[in-house]
Backbone as JSON, one array per atom type, in Angstrom:
{
  "sequence": "SDANATADPNAPTTPTQSPERPMRVLLVEDNPVNRMVAGRLLSRCGCLVTEATDGEAAVERAASGPWDLILMDCAMPIMDGIEATRRIRAAERTAGRAPVPIVALTANVFQESVDECREAGMDAHLTKPIQTRALEDALARFAPSRKSARAHTSLPALEAKPVPPLFLPPAEPIPSFSPETEEAVPL",
  "N": [[120.06, -113.23, -24.31], [116.46, -112.79, -22.67], [113.76, -112.46, -24.32], [111.78, -111.88, -24.04], [112.02, -110.8, -21.18], [111.02, -107.94, -19.21], [111.7, -104.99, -19.56], [114.46, -102.53, -17.11], [113.37, -100.91, -14.84], [114.27, -98.85, -13.78], [116.5, -98.05, -14.65], [118.36, -96.94, -17.08], [117.6, -93.49, -19.07], [117.03, -93.26, -23.26], [118.15, -92.09, -25.29], [116.23, -92.57, -27.17], [114.56, -93.29, -25.76], [110.99, -91.04, -24.71], [110.89, -89.25, -21.61], [108.84, -87.81, -21.5], [104.82, -88.03, -21.1], [102.96, -88.2, -23.72], [101.35, -84.37, -24.24], [98.71, -83.25, -22.74], [95.99, -82.34, -24.77], [92.55, -80.14, -24.88], [90.79, -78.54, -27.21], [89.05, -77.28, -28.41], [86.57, -76.28, -30.83], [84.41, -75.36, -33.0], [83.4, -75.31, -34.98], [83.07, -77.74, -37.71], [84.97, -78.86, -39.8], [87.74, -77.54, -39.46], [88.15, -78.29, -36.7], [88.94, -80.7, -36.84], [90.87, -80.13, -38.28], [92.68, -79.03, -36.68], [92.74, -80.97, -34.98], [93.88, -83.33, -35.8], [96.18, -81.95, -36.67], [96.81, -81.78, -34.2], [97.12, -84.35, -33.17], [99.56, -85.14, -34.87], [101.2, -84.4, -33.74], [101.85, -85.75, -31.33], [99.74, -85.21, -29.15], [97.78, -85.98, -26.85], [94.16, -85.75, -27.84], [91.42, -84.16, -26.41], [87.87, -82.86, -27.53], [85.56, -80.17, -27.44], [83.27, -78.36, -28.8], [82.06, -76.07, -27.98], [81.65, -73.18, -25.8], [80.2, -73.05, -23.42], [80.88, -76.4, -22.45], [83.65, -76.7, -23.02], [83.97, -75.11, -20.02], [82.81, -77.5, -18.82], [84.51, -79.67, -19.76], [86.54, -78.19, -18.85], [87.19, -78.35, -15.95], [86.95, -81.15, -16.22], [89.87, -81.6, -16.14], [92.75, -83.19, -16.03], [94.06, -80.83, -17.26], [97.31, -80.2, -19.87], [96.91, -78.01, -22.09], [94.83, -75.75, -23.66], [92.98, -75.04, -26.77], [91.42, -72.19, -27.89], [89.38, -71.55, -29.49], [87.46, -67.93, -30.32], [85.2, -67.97, -31.29], [81.9, -68.65, -31.3], [78.66, -70.68, -30.46], [76.44, -70.47, -28.72], [78.33, -70.4, -26.0], [80.43, -67.73, -26.78], [84.14, -67.97, -26.52], [85.43, -65.93, -25.35], [84.42, -65.67, -22.76], [83.73, -68.27, -21.81], [86.55, -68.74, -21.3], [86.81, -67.48, -18.92], [85.45, -68.13, -17.52], [86.71, -70.85, -16.67], [88.97, -69.31, -16.09], [87.75, -68.39, -13.28], [86.83, -70.49, -12.55], [89.35, -72.22, -12.29], [90.35, -70.55, -10.18], [88.63, -70.12, -7.45], [88.98, -72.65, -6.91], [91.57, -73.69, -6.15], [93.27, -74.2, -8.65], [95.8, -74.7, -10.66], [96.26, -72.32, -13.13], [95.96, -73.54, -16.26], [97.2, -73.38, -19.4], [96.06, -71.35, -21.95], [95.73, -71.57, -25.25], [94.13, -69.22, -28.35], [92.72, -69.1, -30.63], [91.63, -67.92, -33.66], [90.41, -65.91, -36.12], [90.97, -63.51, -36.29], [92.8, -60.59, -35.97], [93.09, -58.37, -35.06], [93.93, -55.79, -32.96], [92.78, -55.16, -30.66], [90.96, -56.94, -30.52], [93.02, -59.24, -30.0], [93.26, -57.98, -26.98], [91.19, -58.45, -26.12], [91.11, -61.08, -25.79], [93.49, -61.01, -24.03], [92.69, -60.32, -21.92], [90.53, -62.0, -21.12], [92.19, -63.97, -19.91], [93.55, -65.75, -21.32], [96.77, -66.94, -22.65], [97.89, -67.31, -25.27], [97.53, -66.09, -28.79], [96.8, -67.94, -31.36], [96.62, -67.64, -35.46], [94.12, -68.25, -37.39], [93.85, -69.8, -40.76], [94.99, -72.42, -38.52], [98.86, -72.89, -39.07], [101.32, -74.89, -39.32], [103.46, -74.56, -37.91], [103.31, -72.56, -36.14], [101.65, -73.41, -34.6], [103.14, -75.76, -33.36], [104.97, -74.0, -32.23], [103.89, -73.11, -30.09], [103.13, -75.47, -28.55], [105.26, -76.32, -27.73], [106.41, -74.41, -26.26], [104.13, -74.4, -24.11], [105.09, -77.01, -22.59], [104.2, -79.71, -20.71], [107.39, -80.22, -19.14], [108.35, -77.85, -19.83], [106.76, -76.14, -17.91], [107.1, -75.65, -15.58], [110.13, -74.1, -15.74], [108.2, -71.42, -17.18], [107.08, -70.53, -14.1], [108.71, -68.9, -13.85], [109.46, -67.15, -15.82], [108.9, -63.92, -17.29], [106.47, -64.59, -19.39], [105.32, -63.21, -22.91], [103.94, -61.04, -24.39], [100.95, -60.87, -25.66], [100.51, -59.63, -28.66], [99.53, -57.91, -31.49], [99.48, -58.09, -35.02], [100.44, -57.33, -38.16], [98.37, -57.95, -40.95], [99.36, -59.24, -43.55], [99.09, -57.94, -47.3], [96.25, -59.61, -49.61], [96.18, -59.35, -52.01], [98.05, -56.91, -54.6], [97.82, -53.28, -55.27], [97.48, -52.69, -59.01], [100.26, -52.16, -61.15], [100.83, -50.49, -62.94], [98.18, -47.95, -64.4], [95.19, -49.51, -64.9], [94.47, -49.79, -68.6], [91.64, -47.9, -70.62], [89.41, -49.6, -72.76], [89.25, -49.1, -76.11], [86.55, -46.66, -77.96], [85.31, -49.24, -80.48], [85.84, -51.47, -79.59], [84.67, -51.48, -77.11], [81.67, -51.66, -77.68], [82.16, -54.31, -79.0], [82.26, -56.18, -77.09], [79.3, -57.48, -75.02], [77.06, -56.08, -72.41]],
  "CA": [[119.08, -112.88, -22.92], [115.56, -113.49, -22.85], [113.41, -111.4, -25.33], [109.87, -111.29, -22.53], [111.94, -110.47, -19.85], [111.06, -106.78, -19.12], [112.72, -103.77, -18.65], [114.39, -102.77, -15.81], [112.19, -99.48, -14.67], [115.9, -98.32, -12.82], [117.67, -98.04, -16.56], [119.18, -94.71, -17.96], [116.29, -93.45, -20.25], [118.27, -93.26, -24.03], [117.39, -90.93, -26.22], [114.94, -92.81, -28.57], [112.83, -93.02, -25.28], [110.6, -90.18, -24.15], [110.16, -89.78, -20.66], [107.43, -87.02, -20.48], [104.21, -88.22, -21.81], [101.94, -86.38, -24.13], [100.63, -83.24, -23.75], [96.46, -83.78, -23.04], [95.1, -80.95, -25.36], [91.54, -79.75, -24.88], [90.32, -78.41, -28.5], [87.8, -75.97, -28.08], [86.11, -75.42, -31.85], [82.93, -75.85, -33.77], [83.52, -75.57, -37.14], [83.56, -79.06, -38.23], [86.41, -78.91, -40.45], [88.72, -76.7, -38.26], [88.31, -78.65, -35.69], [89.72, -82.5, -38.05], [92.3, -80.39, -38.81], [93.45, -79.08, -35.68], [92.74, -82.08, -34.38], [94.71, -84.23, -36.82], [97.82, -81.64, -36.62], [97.85, -82.2, -32.5], [97.57, -85.43, -32.66], [100.44, -85.86, -35.37], [102.2, -84.0, -32.62], [102.01, -86.69, -30.01], [98.61, -84.83, -28.2], [96.23, -86.32, -26.49], [93.27, -84.45, -27.82], [89.74, -83.86, -26.57], [87.29, -82.16, -28.1], [84.94, -79.68, -27.41], [82.55, -77.98, -29.74], [81.48, -74.84, -27.94], [81.93, -72.42, -24.89], [79.9, -74.3, -22.61], [80.86, -77.72, -23.43], [84.35, -75.94, -22.74], [84.01, -75.4, -19.41], [82.53, -78.54, -18.19], [85.57, -80.41, -20.15], [88.38, -78.12, -18.46], [87.03, -78.29, -14.87], [87.04, -82.29, -15.5], [91.13, -82.12, -17.11], [93.93, -82.36, -16.08], [95.08, -80.44, -19.0], [98.09, -79.09, -20.25], [96.42, -76.76, -22.91], [93.2, -76.0, -24.51], [93.35, -74.52, -27.84], [90.0, -71.96, -27.43], [88.07, -70.83, -30.56], [86.71, -67.22, -29.81], [84.12, -67.46, -31.88], [81.56, -69.91, -31.16], [77.47, -70.51, -30.41], [76.31, -71.22, -26.84], [79.26, -69.78, -25.46], [81.8, -67.38, -27.11], [85.89, -69.04, -26.28], [86.54, -64.97, -23.9], [83.62, -66.02, -21.75], [84.41, -69.54, -21.29], [87.84, -69.03, -20.68], [86.64, -65.81, -18.3], [84.15, -69.09, -16.34], [87.67, -71.52, -16.75], [89.6, -68.69, -14.77], [87.69, -67.84, -12.08], [86.85, -71.94, -11.87], [90.48, -72.17, -11.13], [90.93, -69.37, -8.59], [88.01, -70.43, -7.34], [88.93, -74.05, -6.12], [92.87, -73.3, -5.87], [94.42, -74.74, -9.05], [97.26, -73.29, -11.18], [95.84, -71.96, -14.53], [96.12, -74.08, -17.47], [96.96, -72.41, -20.67], [94.71, -71.08, -23.02], [95.87, -70.42, -26.51], [93.13, -68.93, -28.63], [92.5, -69.69, -32.08], [91.15, -66.95, -34.57], [90.9, -65.64, -37.33], [90.81, -61.96, -36.38], [93.78, -60.34, -35.8], [92.96, -57.03, -35.12], [94.9, -54.97, -31.48], [91.31, -54.79, -29.48], [90.59, -58.26, -29.99], [94.4, -59.95, -29.29], [93.37, -57.01, -26.1], [90.12, -58.54, -25.62], [91.95, -62.52, -25.46], [94.73, -61.17, -22.83], [91.85, -59.44, -21.02], [89.35, -62.83, -20.58], [93.03, -64.73, -19.43], [93.97, -66.01, -22.47], [97.68, -66.79, -23.04], [98.59, -67.27, -26.09], [96.86, -65.7, -29.89], [97.44, -68.58, -33.0], [95.29, -66.77, -36.07], [93.31, -69.07, -38.74], [94.08, -70.97, -40.14], [96.51, -72.34, -37.57], [99.99, -72.64, -39.22], [101.25, -76.47, -38.68], [104.29, -73.74, -37.31], [102.82, -71.54, -35.16], [100.82, -74.68, -33.72], [104.26, -76.49, -33.08], [105.5, -73.6, -31.53], [102.78, -73.28, -28.92], [103.02, -76.49, -28.18], [107.08, -76.17, -27.1], [106.13, -73.07, -25.41], [103.31, -74.76, -23.28], [104.22, -78.55, -22.89], [104.36, -79.6, -19.55], [108.47, -79.56, -19.22], [108.43, -76.15, -19.15], [105.89, -75.03, -16.8], [108.49, -74.82, -14.29], [110.88, -72.48, -16.47], [108.1, -70.56, -17.87], [106.43, -69.58, -13.55], [110.56, -67.81, -13.41], [109.92, -66.18, -16.76], [107.67, -63.46, -18.2], [105.19, -64.24, -21.0], [105.71, -62.45, -24.31], [102.45, -60.13, -24.4], [99.96, -61.24, -27.03], [100.31, -58.75, -29.66], [98.92, -57.68, -32.17], [100.27, -58.72, -35.98], [99.39, -56.7, -39.37], [97.52, -58.58, -42.2], [99.38, -59.26, -45.13], [97.68, -57.74, -48.74], [95.51, -60.17, -50.04], [96.79, -59.07, -53.52], [98.4, -55.64, -54.71], [97.15, -52.9, -57.19], [98.56, -53.11, -60.19], [102.0, -51.52, -61.17], [100.11, -49.55, -64.03], [96.72, -48.43, -64.63], [94.85, -49.95, -66.22], [93.81, -48.66, -69.82], [91.73, -48.11, -71.35], [88.62, -49.48, -74.15], [88.94, -48.13, -77.91], [85.39, -47.4, -77.88], [85.35, -50.38, -81.28], [86.14, -52.47, -78.13], [83.63, -51.65, -76.12], [80.79, -52.07, -78.35], [82.33, -55.13, -79.03], [81.97, -56.75, -75.82], [78.44, -57.64, -74.52], [77.69, -56.1, -71.44]],
  "C": [[117.7, -113.96, -23.96], [114.54, -112.08, -23.64], [111.93, -110.99, -24.66], [111.27, -111.25, -21.55], [112.1, -108.23, -20.51], [112.35, -105.2, -19.33], [113.25, -103.22, -17.73], [114.57, -100.61, -15.5], [112.47, -97.92, -14.55], [116.92, -97.42, -13.64], [117.8, -96.57, -16.79], [117.88, -95.07, -18.84], [117.54, -93.09, -21.28], [117.61, -92.88, -24.82], [116.32, -90.4, -27.96], [113.46, -92.8, -27.55], [112.86, -91.53, -24.84], [110.03, -90.24, -22.57], [109.0, -88.64, -20.19], [106.33, -88.0, -21.44], [103.67, -87.36, -22.55], [100.54, -85.17, -24.14], [99.21, -83.73, -24.35], [96.22, -81.99, -23.78], [93.34, -81.16, -25.06], [91.89, -78.96, -27.01], [88.69, -77.74, -28.44], [87.49, -75.28, -30.26], [84.53, -76.01, -32.1], [82.88, -75.77, -34.69], [84.4, -77.19, -36.85], [85.29, -79.42, -38.49], [87.77, -78.62, -39.85], [89.21, -77.38, -37.58], [89.11, -80.55, -36.16], [90.66, -81.45, -38.04], [93.23, -79.7, -37.86], [93.59, -80.56, -35.09], [94.1, -83.64, -34.07], [96.52, -83.37, -36.49], [97.96, -81.35, -35.27], [98.36, -83.79, -32.03], [99.29, -86.1, -33.61], [101.69, -85.32, -34.87], [102.21, -84.63, -31.54], [101.0, -86.41, -28.45], [97.67, -85.95, -27.86], [95.12, -85.68, -26.79], [91.46, -85.14, -27.41], [89.33, -83.3, -27.23], [86.11, -81.63, -27.54], [83.94, -78.39, -28.54], [81.65, -76.65, -29.32], [81.73, -74.38, -26.7], [81.9, -73.17, -23.89], [80.46, -75.31, -21.56], [82.54, -77.63, -22.42], [84.9, -76.52, -21.37], [83.7, -75.55, -18.46], [84.16, -79.26, -18.39], [86.72, -79.96, -18.6], [88.45, -78.16, -16.57], [87.27, -80.14, -14.88], [88.74, -83.01, -15.86], [92.05, -83.21, -16.1], [93.92, -82.25, -17.74], [96.32, -79.85, -19.15], [98.16, -77.52, -20.99], [95.19, -77.08, -23.19], [93.16, -74.7, -25.26], [91.78, -74.2, -27.79], [89.69, -71.25, -28.96], [87.38, -69.72, -29.88], [85.42, -67.1, -30.01], [83.02, -68.7, -32.32], [79.78, -69.87, -30.69], [77.35, -71.3, -29.3], [76.93, -70.07, -25.86], [80.16, -69.1, -25.79], [83.08, -68.28, -26.44], [86.0, -67.23, -24.36], [85.34, -64.89, -23.34], [83.98, -67.01, -20.7], [86.01, -69.8, -20.5], [87.93, -67.75, -19.23], [87.0, -66.98, -16.83], [85.49, -69.91, -15.98], [88.53, -70.57, -15.35], [89.49, -69.0, -13.5], [87.24, -70.15, -11.75], [88.37, -71.94, -10.89], [91.41, -71.46, -9.74], [90.24, -70.41, -7.28], [88.34, -72.33, -6.06], [90.86, -74.5, -6.01], [94.11, -73.87, -7.59], [95.11, -73.39, -10.44], [96.83, -73.58, -12.29], [96.36, -72.71, -15.24], [96.22, -73.28, -18.57], [96.48, -72.73, -22.02], [95.66, -70.23, -24.2], [94.11, -69.86, -27.4], [93.49, -69.46, -30.0], [91.17, -68.66, -32.82], [91.66, -66.34, -35.17], [90.85, -64.26, -37.31], [92.44, -61.27, -35.58], [94.93, -58.63, -34.99], [93.37, -56.55, -33.27], [93.76, -55.7, -30.38], [90.61, -56.38, -30.41], [91.68, -59.5, -29.7], [93.51, -58.87, -27.21], [92.66, -58.04, -25.44], [90.62, -60.36, -24.78], [92.77, -62.08, -23.78], [93.58, -60.93, -21.76], [91.44, -60.98, -19.73], [90.67, -63.65, -19.76], [93.83, -65.56, -19.95], [95.83, -65.74, -22.51], [98.5, -66.66, -24.13], [97.48, -66.76, -27.26], [97.58, -66.89, -31.13], [95.73, -67.86, -33.67], [94.58, -69.3, -36.86], [93.37, -69.44, -39.91], [95.27, -71.3, -40.0], [97.28, -73.4, -38.92], [100.78, -74.01, -38.37], [102.92, -75.58, -36.83], [104.51, -73.83, -36.09], [102.66, -73.01, -33.72], [102.0, -75.35, -32.52], [105.15, -75.72, -32.07], [104.91, -73.37, -29.4], [103.36, -73.94, -28.21], [103.81, -76.91, -26.86], [106.89, -75.3, -26.37], [105.53, -73.8, -24.53], [103.76, -75.93, -23.02], [104.34, -77.77, -21.21], [105.69, -79.42, -18.98], [109.03, -78.27, -19.22], [107.36, -76.09, -18.26], [107.06, -75.02, -14.96], [109.36, -73.43, -14.35], [109.44, -71.07, -16.47], [107.25, -70.35, -15.76], [108.19, -68.68, -13.56], [110.64, -66.97, -14.36], [108.56, -65.37, -16.9], [106.89, -64.3, -19.59], [105.22, -63.28, -21.63], [104.58, -61.63, -24.58], [101.56, -60.01, -25.94], [100.39, -59.31, -27.6], [99.92, -58.76, -31.35], [99.72, -57.8, -34.07], [99.3, -58.35, -37.28], [99.67, -57.83, -40.44], [98.15, -58.27, -43.27], [98.72, -59.09, -45.93], [97.44, -59.17, -49.05], [96.77, -60.13, -51.89], [97.11, -57.57, -53.17], [98.48, -54.67, -55.89], [98.24, -53.59, -58.04], [99.56, -52.27, -60.3], [101.21, -50.04, -61.73], [98.48, -48.87, -64.09], [96.59, -48.73, -65.5], [93.88, -49.72, -67.88], [92.63, -48.89, -69.81], [90.23, -48.33, -72.32], [88.6, -48.29, -74.92], [87.02, -48.0, -77.32], [85.09, -48.39, -79.48], [85.57, -51.39, -80.21], [85.02, -52.42, -77.05], [82.09, -51.73, -76.08], [81.18, -53.32, -79.28], [81.32, -57.03, -78.35], [81.05, -56.67, -74.6], [78.66, -57.11, -73.72], [76.49, -56.61, -70.36]]
}
């Protein structure tokens, strides 16, 4: 066979070929370190990543889509992620476009924050620092191939999750120092 022959576009797809295109993700994050880490994780997952550093830029870039997913930091200068999401949702309604999934990126896991994200129009919530598995789950959940399936199922509600304790109190009380020890230790 000819090594330079082109593949038959009508040939069946083999398991090693992916018929899906890469996800187009708009990453909105003002912190350069967080943006770099999230961008690299997204790239490793095969996403095409475009970045915005504040909510105002996010609104502009969202309008220039198309996007498969927007990862939106909530606390940013110029315009926060909550207001940016509200404006993106309003622009989608005005233009008659289907809503792009927007996932909150925040260190705040309190119910009030989760409710505010939901009310603004966000679809899900990832806590910082971003965990690879949680990001992969979000990408799988909002992958373009699942859009039609999502239209027929309701998404689970955003919910606050308890923050695990950073440390545990000692099991026994800390013994007090003897008077001799206290005198020997300079303060």
